[in-house]
PDB file of C-alpha atoms in Angstrom:
ATOM      1  CA  MET A 759     -28.281  24.416  48.916  1.00 96.00           C
ATOM      2  CA  LEU A 760     -31.407  26.274  47.831  1.00 97.00           C
ATOM      3  CA  LEU A 761     -34.641  26.338  49.788  1.00 97.00           C
ATOM      4  CA  PHE A 762     -37.640  27.513  47.719  1.00 96.00           C
ATOM      5  CA  ILE A 763     -40.618  28.610  49.895  1.00 95.00           C
ATOM      6  CA  ASP A 764     -44.289  29.240  49.148  1.00 93.00           C
ATOM      7  CA  GLU A 765     -47.568  29.400  51.066  1.00 90.00           C
ATOM      8  CA  SER A 766     -51.052  27.966  51.005  1.00 89.00           C
ATOM      9  CA  GLY A 767     -54.106  29.215  52.935  1.00 85.00           C
ATOM     10  CA  HIS A 768     -52.668  32.466  54.406  1.00 80.00           C
ATOM     11  CA  ASP A 769     -55.559  34.391  52.777  1.00 79.00           C
ATOM     12  CA  HIS A 770     -58.037  32.329  54.948  1.00 77.00           C
ATOM     13  CA  LYS A 771     -60.437  31.926  51.958  1.00 80.00           C
ATOM     14  CA  GLU A 772     -60.969  28.277  51.279  1.00 85.00           C
ATOM     15  CA  THR A 773     -58.213  26.042  52.703  1.00 91.00           C
ATOM     16  CA  PRO A 774     -58.399  24.392  56.109  1.00 95.00           C
ATOM     17  CA  TYR A 775     -54.970  25.412  57.353  1.00 96.00           C
ATOM     18  CA  GLU A 776     -52.097  27.843  56.711  1.00 95.00           C
ATOM     19  CA  VAL A 777     -49.109  25.998  55.257  1.00 96.00           C
ATOM     20  CA  LEU A 778     -45.612  27.388  54.791  1.00 96.00           C
ATOM     21  CA  ALA A 779     -43.778  24.866  52.597  1.00 97.00           C
ATOM     22  CA  GLY A 780     -40.175  24.562  51.406  1.00 97.00           C
ATOM     23  CA  VAL A 781     -38.420  22.453  48.837  1.00 98.00           C
ATOM     24  CA  ALA A 782     -34.613  22.131  49.297  1.00 98.00           C
ATOM     25  CA  ILE A 783     -32.482  21.116  46.313  1.00 97.00           C
ATOM     26  CA  ARG A 784     -28.729  21.138  45.723  1.00 96.00           C
ATOM     27  CA  GLU A 785     -27.490  23.561  43.060  1.00 95.00           C
ATOM     28  CA  ARG A 786     -25.984  20.774  40.996  1.00 95.00           C
ATOM     29  CA  ASP A 787     -29.396  19.046  40.705  1.00 96.00           C
ATOM     30  CA  LEU A 788     -31.492  22.191  40.038  1.00 96.00           C
ATOM     31  CA  TRP A 789     -31.250  22.409  36.223  1.00 96.00           C
ATOM     32  CA  ASN A 790     -31.773  18.676  35.749  1.00 96.00           C
ATOM     33  CA  LEU A 791     -34.889  18.939  37.946  1.00 96.00           C
ATOM     34  CA  ILE A 792     -36.175  21.867  35.938  1.00 96.00           C
ATOM     35  CA  GLN A 793     -35.598  20.104  32.577  1.00 96.00           C
ATOM     36  CA  ALA A 794     -37.405  16.982  33.878  1.00 97.00           C
ATOM     37  CA  ILE A 795     -40.390  19.056  34.879  1.00 96.00           C
ATOM     38  CA  ARG A 796     -40.523  20.717  31.461  1.00 96.00           C
ATOM     39  CA  ASN A 797     -40.409  17.340  29.759  1.00 97.00           C
ATOM     40  CA  ALA A 798     -43.299  16.208  32.005  1.00 97.00           C
ATOM     41  CA  GLU A 799     -45.319  19.222  30.835  1.00 97.00           C
ATOM     42  CA  LEU A 800     -45.022  18.006  27.250  1.00 97.00           C
ATOM     43  CA  GLU A 801     -45.672  14.385  28.176  1.00 97.00           C
ATOM     44  CA  PHE A 802     -48.839  14.984  30.188  1.00 97.00           C
ATOM     45  CA  LEU A 803     -50.185  18.331  28.889  1.00 96.00           C
ATOM     46  CA  GLY A 804     -48.925  18.443  25.357  1.00 96.00           C
ATOM     47  CA  VAL A 805     -47.521  21.978  25.730  1.00 95.00           C
ATOM     48  CA  HIS A 806     -45.287  23.928  28.000  1.00 94.00           C
ATOM     49  CA  MET A 807     -47.512  25.559  30.584  1.00 93.00           C
ATOM     50  CA  ALA A 808     -46.099  29.021  30.058  1.00 91.00           C
ATOM     51  CA  GLU A 809     -47.164  28.900  26.374  1.00 92.00           C
ATOM     52  CA  VAL A 810     -50.815  28.799  27.459  1.00 92.00           C
ATOM     53  CA  GLY A 811     -50.676  31.044  30.482  1.00 90.00           C
ATOM     54  CA  LEU A 812     -50.886  28.230  32.987  1.00 90.00           C
ATOM     55  CA  GLU A 813     -48.928  28.104  36.273  1.00 89.00           C
ATOM     56  CA  MET A 814     -47.945  24.942  38.171  1.00 91.00           C
ATOM     57  CA  LYS A 815     -50.061  25.859  41.196  1.00 91.00           C
ATOM     58  CA  GLY A 816     -52.196  23.606  43.338  1.00 93.00           C
ATOM     59  CA  ARG A 817     -55.287  25.782  43.273  1.00 91.00           C
ATOM     60  CA  LYS A 818     -55.240  25.692  39.488  1.00 91.00           C
ATOM     61  CA  LEU A 819     -54.225  22.086  38.750  1.00 94.00           C
ATOM     62  CA  LEU A 820     -55.912  20.343  41.690  1.00 95.00           C
ATOM     63  CA  LYS A 821     -59.108  22.295  42.457  1.00 92.00           C
ATOM     64  CA  LYS A 822     -62.125  20.157  43.155  1.00 93.00           C
ATOM     65  CA  LYS A 823     -63.969  20.815  39.857  1.00 92.00           C
ATOM     66  CA  ILE A 824     -60.956  19.718  37.797  1.00 92.00           C
ATOM     67  CA  ILE A 825     -60.294  16.555  39.783  1.00 92.00           C
ATOM     68  CA  ARG A 826     -63.991  15.640  39.758  1.00 93.00           C
ATOM     69  CA  PHE A 827     -63.865  15.463  35.977  1.00 94.00           C
ATOM     70  CA  ALA A 828     -61.027  12.920  36.249  1.00 93.00           C
ATOM     71  CA  GLY A 829     -63.477  10.328  37.635  1.00 91.00           C
ATOM     72  CA  GLU A 830     -66.350  11.060  35.307  1.00 92.00           C
ATOM     73  CA  GLY A 831     -65.002   8.895  32.462  1.00 91.00           C
ATOM     74  CA  PRO A 832     -62.828   5.815  31.997  1.00 94.00           C
ATOM     75  CA  PRO A 833     -59.029   6.202  31.983  1.00 95.00           C
ATOM     76  CA  ILE A 834     -57.882   7.689  28.726  1.00 97.00           C
ATOM     77  CA  ALA A 835     -54.787   6.320  26.960  1.00 97.00           C
ATOM     78  CA  PRO A 836     -51.770   8.641  27.358  1.00 96.00           C
ATOM     79  CA  ASP A 837     -51.392   9.681  23.735  1.00 97.00           C
ATOM     80  CA  GLU A 838     -55.128  10.432  23.263  1.00 97.00           C
ATOM     81  CA  ARG A 839     -55.254  12.219  26.684  1.00 97.00           C
ATOM     82  CA  ARG A 840     -52.302  14.455  25.734  1.00 97.00           C
ATOM     83  CA  LYS A 841     -54.013  15.519  22.470  1.00 97.00           C
ATOM     84  CA  LEU A 842     -57.284  16.315  24.326  1.00 97.00           C
ATOM     85  CA  VAL A 843     -55.484  18.283  27.026  1.00 97.00           C
ATOM     86  CA  ARG A 844     -53.443  20.264  24.516  1.00 96.00           C
ATOM     87  CA  SER A 845     -56.675  21.114  22.625  1.00 96.00           C
ATOM     88  CA  LEU A 846     -58.369  22.288  25.874  1.00 95.00           C
ATOM     89  CA  LEU A 847     -55.420  24.404  26.992  1.00 95.00           C
ATOM     90  CA  GLN A 848     -55.021  26.031  23.608  1.00 94.00           C
ATOM     91  CA  LYS A 849     -58.757  26.913  23.538  1.00 93.00           C
ATOM     92  CA  GLY A 850     -58.457  28.502  26.942  1.00 90.00           C
ATOM     93  CA  TRP A 851     -55.432  30.550  25.913  1.00 92.00           C
ATOM     94  CA  GLN A 852     -57.000  31.681  22.624  1.00 91.00           C
ATOM     95  CA  ARG A 853     -60.194  32.634  24.398  1.00 88.00           C
ATOM     96  CA  SER A 854     -58.148  34.744  26.918  1.00 88.00           C
ATOM     97  CA  GLN A 855     -56.616  36.570  23.897  1.00 87.00           C
ATOM     98  CA  GLY A 856     -60.109  37.469  22.562  1.00 88.00           C
ATOM     99  CA  GLN A 857     -60.193  34.857  19.817  1.00 88.00           C
ATOM    100  CA  ALA A 858     -63.242  32.875  18.852  1.00 83.00           C
ATOM    101  CA  VAL A 859     -62.829  29.134  19.638  1.00 82.00           C
ATOM    102  CA  ASP A 860     -64.846  25.971  19.483  1.00 86.00           C
ATOM    103  CA  GLU A 861     -66.740  24.821  22.559  1.00 90.00           C
ATOM    104  CA  VAL A 862     -64.930  22.733  25.116  1.00 90.00           C
ATOM    105  CA  LYS A 863     -65.755  19.058  24.838  1.00 93.00           C
ATOM    106  CA  PHE A 864     -66.567  16.888  27.870  1.00 94.00           C
ATOM    107  CA  ASN A 865     -63.826  14.312  27.062  1.00 95.00           C
ATOM    108  CA  GLU A 866     -61.305  17.161  27.047  1.00 95.00           C
ATOM    109  CA  LEU A 867     -62.314  18.044  30.664  1.00 96.00           C
ATOM    110  CA  VAL A 868     -62.070  14.375  31.687  1.00 97.00           C
ATOM    111  CA  ALA A 869     -58.649  14.166  30.053  1.00 97.00           C
ATOM    112  CA  TYR A 870     -57.453  17.312  31.776  1.00 96.00           C
ATOM    113  CA  GLY A 871     -58.535  16.062  35.183  1.00 96.00           C
ATOM    114  CA  GLN A 872     -56.730  12.783  34.721  1.00 97.00           C
ATOM    115  CA  ALA A 873     -53.616  14.476  33.257  1.00 97.00           C
ATOM    116  CA  ALA A 874     -53.465  17.020  36.105  1.00 96.00           C
ATOM    117  CA  LEU A 875     -53.302  14.259  38.706  1.00 96.00           C
ATOM    118  CA  ALA A 876     -50.748  12.278  36.714  1.00 97.00           C
ATOM    119  CA  PHE A 877     -48.623  15.380  36.130  1.00 97.00           C
ATOM    120  CA  VAL A 878     -48.409  16.381  39.759  1.00 98.00           C
ATOM    121  CA  ARG A 879     -47.479  12.741  40.708  1.00 98.00           C
ATOM    122  CA  ARG A 880     -44.673  12.953  38.154  1.00 98.00           C
ATOM    123  CA  VAL A 881     -43.487  16.335  39.556  1.00 98.00           C
ATOM    124  CA  PHE A 882     -43.144  14.777  43.064  1.00 98.00           C
ATOM    125  CA  GLU A 883     -41.493  11.680  41.591  1.00 98.00           C
ATOM    126  CA  VAL A 884     -38.930  13.795  39.818  1.00 98.00           C
ATOM    127  CA  ALA A 885     -38.316  15.895  42.951  1.00 98.00           C
ATOM    128  CA  ALA A 886     -37.655  12.718  44.901  1.00 98.00           C
ATOM    129  CA  ARG A 887     -35.345  11.352  42.194  1.00 97.00           C
ATOM    130  CA  TYR A 888     -33.141  14.456  42.554  1.00 97.00           C
ATOM    131  CA  ASN A 889     -33.096  14.073  46.344  1.00 95.00           C
ATOM    132  CA  ALA A 890     -35.266  17.114  47.099  1.00 97.00           C
ATOM    133  CA  ARG A 891     -36.239  17.448  50.743  1.00 98.00           C
ATOM    134  CA  THR A 892     -39.508  18.919  51.871  1.00 98.00           C
ATOM    135  CA  PHE A 893     -40.285  21.171  54.829  1.00 98.00           C
ATOM    136  CA  ALA A 894     -43.705  22.429  55.921  1.00 98.00           C
ATOM    137  CA  GLY A 895     -45.096  24.312  58.883  1.00 97.00           C
ATOM    138  CA  ILE A 896     -48.869  23.739  59.296  1.00 97.00           C
ATOM    139  CA  VAL A 897     -50.830  26.274  61.361  1.00 96.00           C
ATOM    140  CA  GLY A 898     -54.467  26.266  62.419  1.00 93.00           C
ATOM    141  CA  LEU A 899     -56.490  29.178  61.068  1.00 91.00           C
ATOM    142  CA  ASN A 900     -57.510  30.151  64.617  1.00 90.00           C
ATOM    143  CA  ALA A 901     -54.058  29.566  66.226  1.00 90.00           C
ATOM    144  CA  PRO A 902     -53.271  32.397  68.696  1.00 90.00           C
ATOM    145  CA  ARG A 903     -50.800  34.929  67.159  1.00 85.00           C
ATOM    146  CA  HIS A 904     -47.751  36.777  68.457  1.00 83.00           C
ATOM    147  CA  ALA A 905     -48.624  40.091  70.008  1.00 80.00           C
ATOM    148  CA  ASP A 906     -45.575  41.841  68.514  1.00 81.00           C
ATOM    149  CA  PRO A 907     -45.750  41.835  64.591  1.00 79.00           C
ATOM    150  CA  SER A 908     -42.032  42.626  64.316  1.00 82.00           C
ATOM    151  CA  PHE A 909     -41.208  39.125  65.522  1.00 87.00           C
ATOM    152  CA  LEU A 910     -40.750  36.303  63.002  1.00 90.00           C
ATOM    153  CA  ARG A 911     -43.637  33.870  63.170  1.00 90.00           C
ATOM    154  CA  LYS A 912     -42.933  30.601  64.920  1.00 92.00           C
ATOM    155  CA  ASP A 913     -43.659  28.454  61.864  1.00 94.00           C
ATOM    156  CA  TYR A 914     -40.985  30.410  59.927  1.00 93.00           C
ATOM    157  CA  ALA A 915     -38.498  30.062  62.759  1.00 93.00           C
ATOM    158  CA  TYR A 916     -39.194  26.325  63.084  1.00 94.00           C
ATOM    159  CA  LEU A 917     -38.822  25.846  59.349  1.00 96.00           C
ATOM    160  CA  PHE A 918     -35.421  27.656  59.325  1.00 95.00           C
ATOM    161  CA  GLU A 919     -34.345  25.555  62.339  1.00 94.00           C
ATOM    162  CA  ARG A 920     -34.995  22.390  60.392  1.00 96.00           C
ATOM    163  CA  PHE A 921     -33.298  23.734  57.287  1.00 96.00           C
ATOM    164  CA  TYR A 922     -30.251  24.558  59.410  1.00 95.00           C
ATOM    165  CA  HIS A 923     -30.123  21.043  60.816  1.00 94.00           C
ATOM    166  CA  TYR A 924     -30.477  19.616  57.277  1.00 96.00           C
ATOM    167  CA  LEU A 925     -27.526  21.680  56.122  1.00 96.00           C
ATOM    168  CA  GLU A 926     -25.512  20.432  59.132  1.00 93.00           C
ATOM    169  CA  ALA A 927     -26.357  16.865  58.175  1.00 93.00           C
ATOM    170  CA  VAL A 928     -25.405  17.297  54.529  1.00 92.00           C
ATOM    171  CA  SER A 929     -21.948  18.757  55.035  1.00 89.00           C
ATOM    172  CA  THR A 930     -19.780  20.703  57.474  1.00 86.00           C
ATOM    173  CA  GLU A 931     -19.512  23.522  54.835  1.00 89.00           C
ATOM    174  CA  GLU A 932     -22.951  23.503  53.158  1.00 92.00           C
ATOM    175  CA  MET A 933     -24.573  26.963  53.038  1.00 95.00           C
ATOM    176  CA  GLY A 934     -28.275  27.632  52.464  1.00 96.00           C
ATOM    177  CA  LEU A 935     -29.923  30.280  50.344  1.00 96.00           C
ATOM    178  CA  VAL A 936     -33.619  30.971  50.750  1.00 95.00           C
ATOM    179  CA  VAL A 937     -35.872  31.828  47.799  1.00 95.00           C
ATOM    180  CA  PHE A 938     -39.371  33.202  48.438  1.00 92.00           C
ATOM    181  CA  ASP A 939     -42.307  33.719  46.094  1.00 87.00           C
ATOM    182  CA  GLU A 940     -42.458  37.439  45.685  1.00 83.00           C
ATOM    183  CA  LEU A 941     -44.915  39.219  48.053  1.00 75.00           C
ATOM    184  CA  GLU A 942     -46.362  42.688  47.704  1.00 75.00           C
ATOM    185  CA  LYS A 943     -43.511  45.042  48.295  1.00 79.00           C
ATOM    186  CA  ALA A 944     -44.741  46.305  51.698  1.00 81.00           C
ATOM    187  CA  GLN A 945     -45.181  42.729  52.897  1.00 83.00           C
ATOM    188  CA  SER A 946     -41.684  41.804  51.584  1.00 84.00           C
ATOM    189  CA  ARG A 947     -40.197  44.638  53.636  1.00 88.00           C
ATOM    190  CA  ILE A 948     -42.029  43.495  56.764  1.00 87.00           C
ATOM    191  CA  LEU A 949     -40.715  39.979  56.290  1.00 89.00           C
ATOM    192  CA  LEU A 950     -37.199  41.171  55.676  1.00 90.00           C
ATOM    193  CA  GLY A 951     -37.357  43.145  58.924  1.00 90.00           C
ATOM    194  CA  GLN A 952     -38.647  40.103  60.833  1.00 91.00           C
ATOM    195  CA  LEU A 953     -35.910  37.870  59.333  1.00 92.00           C
ATOM    196  CA  GLU A 954     -33.204  40.413  60.171  1.00 91.00           C
ATOM    197  CA  ARG A 955     -34.349  40.662  63.775  1.00 91.00           C
ATOM    198  CA  TYR A 956     -34.504  36.864  64.045  1.00 92.00           C
ATOM    199  CA  PHE A 957     -31.066  36.148  62.548  1.00 93.00           C
ATOM    200  CA  LEU A 958     -29.199  39.040  64.134  1.00 89.00           C
ATOM    201  CA  GLU A 959     -30.902  39.584  67.517  1.00 89.00           C
ATOM    202  CA  SER A 960     -32.009  36.122  68.722  1.00 90.00           C
ATOM    203  CA  GLU A 961     -29.462  33.637  69.997  1.00 90.00           C
ATOM    204  CA  LYS A 962     -30.787  30.700  67.937  1.00 89.00           C
ATOM    205  CA  GLY A 963     -31.252  32.808  64.811  1.00 92.00           C
ATOM    206  CA  TYR A 964     -27.696  34.122  65.123  1.00 92.00           C
ATOM    207  CA  GLN A 965     -26.398  30.608  65.388  1.00 91.00           C
ATOM    208  CA  ARG A 966     -28.335  29.538  62.323  1.00 92.00           C
ATOM    209  CA  SER A 967     -27.102  32.474  60.262  1.00 93.00           C
ATOM    210  CA  ALA A 968     -23.749  30.629  60.122  1.00 92.00           C
ATOM    211  CA  ARG A 969     -25.387  28.279  57.636  1.00 93.00           C
ATOM    212  CA  VAL A 970     -28.547  30.066  56.349  1.00 94.00           C
ATOM    213  CA  VAL A 971     -27.927  33.362  54.586  1.00 93.00           C
ATOM    214  CA  PRO A 972     -30.218  35.779  56.423  1.00 91.00           C
ATOM    215  CA  GLU A 973     -31.264  37.820  53.365  1.00 90.00           C
ATOM    216  CA  PRO A 974     -33.598  35.882  51.099  1.00 91.00           C
ATOM    217  CA  PHE A 975     -34.228  36.259  47.364  1.00 91.00           C
ATOM    218  CA  PHE A 976     -37.674  37.119  46.097  1.00 91.00           C
ATOM    219  CA  VAL A 977     -38.736  35.825  42.723  1.00 91.00           C
ATOM    220  CA  HIS A 978     -41.808  35.679  40.462  1.00 86.00           C
ATOM    221  CA  SER A 979     -43.349  32.271  41.007  1.00 81.00           C
ATOM    222  CA  ASP A 980     -44.604  31.987  37.418  1.00 76.00           C
ATOM    223  CA  LEU A 981     -40.987  32.251  36.250  1.00 74.00           C
ATOM    224  CA  THR A 982     -39.425  29.983  38.876  1.00 88.00           C
ATOM    225  CA  THR A 983     -40.150  26.284  38.566  1.00 92.00           C
ATOM    226  CA  VAL A 984     -39.163  25.119  42.047  1.00 94.00           C
ATOM    227  CA  VAL A 985     -41.185  27.816  43.792  1.00 94.00           C
ATOM    228  CA  GLN A 986     -44.164  26.317  41.936  1.00 95.00           C
ATOM    229  CA  ILE A 987     -43.235  22.819  43.237  1.00 96.00           C
ATOM    230  CA  ALA A 988     -43.264  24.336  46.754  1.00 96.00           C
ATOM    231  CA  ASP A 989     -46.734  25.730  45.963  1.00 95.00           C
ATOM    232  CA  LEU A 990     -47.910  22.257  44.936  1.00 97.00           C
ATOM    233  CA  ALA A 991     -46.397  20.749  48.110  1.00 97.00           C
ATOM    234  CA  ALA A 992     -48.085  23.372  50.296  1.00 97.00           C
ATOM    235  CA  TYR A 993     -51.477  22.826  48.624  1.00 96.00           C
ATOM    236  CA  CYS A 994     -51.249  19.004  48.919  1.00 97.00           C
ATOM    237  CA  VAL A 995     -50.175  19.167  52.565  1.00 98.00           C
ATOM    238  CA  ASN A 996     -53.045  21.573  53.325  1.00 97.00           C
ATOM    239  CA  TRP A 997     -55.702  19.344  51.777  1.00 97.00           C
ATOM    240  CA  GLY A 998     -54.245  15.869  52.130  1.00 97.00           C
ATOM    241  CA  LEU A 999     -52.071  15.458  55.207  1.00 97.00           C
ATOM    242  CA  ARG A1000     -53.097  15.345  58.872  1.00 97.00           C
ATOM    243  CA  LEU A1001     -50.732  15.144  61.799  1.00 96.00           C
ATOM    244  CA  LYS A1002     -51.548  14.728  65.472  1.00 95.00           C
ATOM    245  CA  GLY A1003     -53.880  17.507  66.636  1.00 93.00           C
ATOM    246  CA  MET A1004     -55.196  18.350  63.157  1.00 96.00           C
ATOM    247  CA  ILE A1005     -58.915  17.770  62.879  1.00 95.00           C
ATOM    248  CA  GLU A1006     -60.037  19.393  59.639  1.00 96.00           C
ATOM    249  CA  PRO A1007     -61.258  16.954  56.886  1.00 95.00           C
ATOM    250  CA  THR A1008     -59.079  16.107  53.889  1.00 96.00           C
ATOM    251  CA  ARG A1009     -59.784  15.592  50.266  1.00 96.00           C
ATOM    252  CA  ALA A1010     -59.304  11.868  49.641  1.00 95.00           C
ATOM    253  CA  GLU A1011     -57.997  12.367  46.079  1.00 95.00           C
ATOM    254  CA  ILE A1012     -55.216  14.615  47.395  1.00 96.00           C
ATOM    255  CA  GLU A1013     -54.040  12.275  50.115  1.00 97.00           C
ATOM    256  CA  PRO A1014     -51.744  10.118  47.922  1.00 97.00           C
ATOM    257  CA  LEU A1015     -50.015  13.284  46.640  1.00 98.00           C
ATOM    258  CA  ALA A1016     -49.592  14.539  50.147  1.00 98.00           C
ATOM    259  CA  ARG A1017     -48.019  11.298  51.170  1.00 98.00           C
ATOM    260  CA  MET A1018     -45.433  11.743  48.415  1.00 98.00           C
ATOM    261  CA  VAL A1019     -44.591  15.148  49.877  1.00 98.00           C
ATOM    262  CA  TYR A1020     -44.473  13.732  53.410  1.00 98.00           C
ATOM    263  CA  ASP A1021     -42.187  10.913  52.237  1.00 98.00           C
ATOM    264  CA  MET A1022     -39.622  13.459  51.009  1.00 98.00           C
ATOM    265  CA  LYS A1023     -39.510  15.326  54.355  1.00 98.00           C
ATOM    266  CA  PHE A1024     -36.255  16.022  56.177  1.00 97.00           C
ATOM    267  CA  VAL A1025     -35.767  13.770  59.184  1.00 96.00           C
ATOM    268  CA  GLY A1026     -32.949  14.659  61.574  1.00 93.00           C
ATOM    269  CA  LYS A1027     -32.027  14.886  65.227  1.00 87.00           C
ATOM    270  CA  TRP A1028     -31.597  17.588  67.760  1.00 80.00           C
ATOM    271  CA  PHE A1029     -30.100  17.580  71.283  1.00 79.00           C
ATOM    272  CA  ASP A1030     -32.462  18.336  74.131  1.00 77.00           C
ATOM    273  CA  GLU A1031     -30.396  19.946  76.871  1.00 77.00           C
ATOM    274  CA  GLY A1032     -33.108  19.483  79.433  1.00 77.00           C
ATOM    275  CA  SER A1033     -33.221  15.654  79.044  1.00 79.00           C
ATOM    276  CA  GLN A1034     -29.632  15.378  77.793  1.00 79.00           C
ATOM    277  CA  GLN A1035     -30.938  13.198  74.967  1.00 84.00           C
ATOM    278  CA  GLU A1036     -31.069  13.287  71.168  1.00 85.00           C
ATOM    279  CA  LYS A1037     -34.607  13.480  69.748  1.00 87.00           C
ATOM    280  CA  PRO A1038     -35.981  13.241  66.242  1.00 91.00           C
ATOM    281  CA  LEU A1039     -36.662  16.346  64.273  1.00 94.00           C
ATOM    282  CA  TYR A1040     -39.152  16.286  61.392  1.00 96.00           C
ATOM    283  CA  GLY A1041     -39.247  18.681  58.490  1.00 97.00           C
ATOM    284  CA  ILE A1042     -43.069  18.687  58.419  1.00 98.00           C
ATOM    285  CA  PHE A1043     -44.715  19.770  61.641  1.00 97.00           C
ATOM    286  CA  TYR A1044     -47.976  21.199  63.117  1.00 97.00           C
ATOM    287  CA  VAL A1045     -48.154  24.422  65.220  1.00 94.00           C
ATOM    288  CA  ASP A1046     -51.320  25.055  67.170  1.00 92.00           C
ATOM    289  CA  ASP A1047     -50.140  28.231  68.929  1.00 90.00           C
ATOM    290  CA  LEU A1048     -47.802  30.849  67.392  1.00 89.00           C
ATOM    291  CA  ARG A1049     -47.201  32.707  70.623  1.00 84.00           C
ATOM    292  CA  PRO A1050     -43.827  32.462  72.432  1.00 77.00           C
ATOM    293  CA  LYS A1051     -43.671  30.748  75.773  1.00 74.00           C
ATOM    294  CA  ARG A1052     -43.764  33.954  77.780  1.00 71.00           C
ATOM    295  CA  GLU A1053     -46.959  35.117  76.108  1.00 72.00           C
ATOM    296  CA  ARG A1054     -48.624  31.742  76.640  1.00 70.00           C
ATOM    297  CA  ALA A1055     -47.602  31.753  80.309  1.00 62.00           C
ATOM    298  CA  ALA A1056     -48.993  35.242  80.787  1.00 61.00           C
ATOM    299  CA  THR A1057     -52.407  34.312  79.289  1.00 59.00           C
ATOM    300  CA  PRO A1058     -54.907  32.710  81.723  1.00 53.00           C
ATOM    301  CA  GLU A1059     -56.533  29.444  80.554  1.00 52.00           C
TER     302      GLU A1059
END
């Protein structure tokens, strides 16, 4: 099993929350999923995105200006919309290469807005068809942080906990490989150190290393389709999903897409030793405080 992970909002620039999102897919379904996404690119955009320098990222496909155009004209028939979008994307690519191009037409912008929404819907439909499961840790921008930066953040630990339980539910022998969007090298080394400490030195992490390989892979997101799906999922959760305790406003046009991500979430169970009961465990969760219990207890209210 592969878990592709990406982030949204960790730069604290525009988004209302930090979101760490993961998309889990079985190896046997991976290539079929990738091919279906590439077919969707041709169906909705008229070109493969890589041919025109476009990435399947939420901040590029779903930013407010683009989606606003979608509603500024009547629905465009799919064949005509595809031609208009291909023309727009080719103009953008040619301009980026220093070539002279015709002016962008208003109906091309309307078509692109409508196509972007339809394309992202198809991406999530295809992911669901191939039994992908989503995971997401949502963190408030002002959530208190761990005092020791060598410790793995709580949202990461919780996400790996849920991935571990998903692997347990799938099979007694299923192993999990984690694939991250590549970070700046120094950041990648910090994360590797945090993961090593979590999986080798903490009791729960050591237990989970029996199923989750502790050393992740780092890849270029623009070359790795499912990392880009994780990016779309993170963006949609950030702007369109609100769980208990979350108070920031949403973007209404993103909510249906966020619901699709939420519907693919892992749902499992865990045993609470305190109450001696099984309790539900959800792959998408909200964290309002990243500090461990001992730090929270030591801090006066």
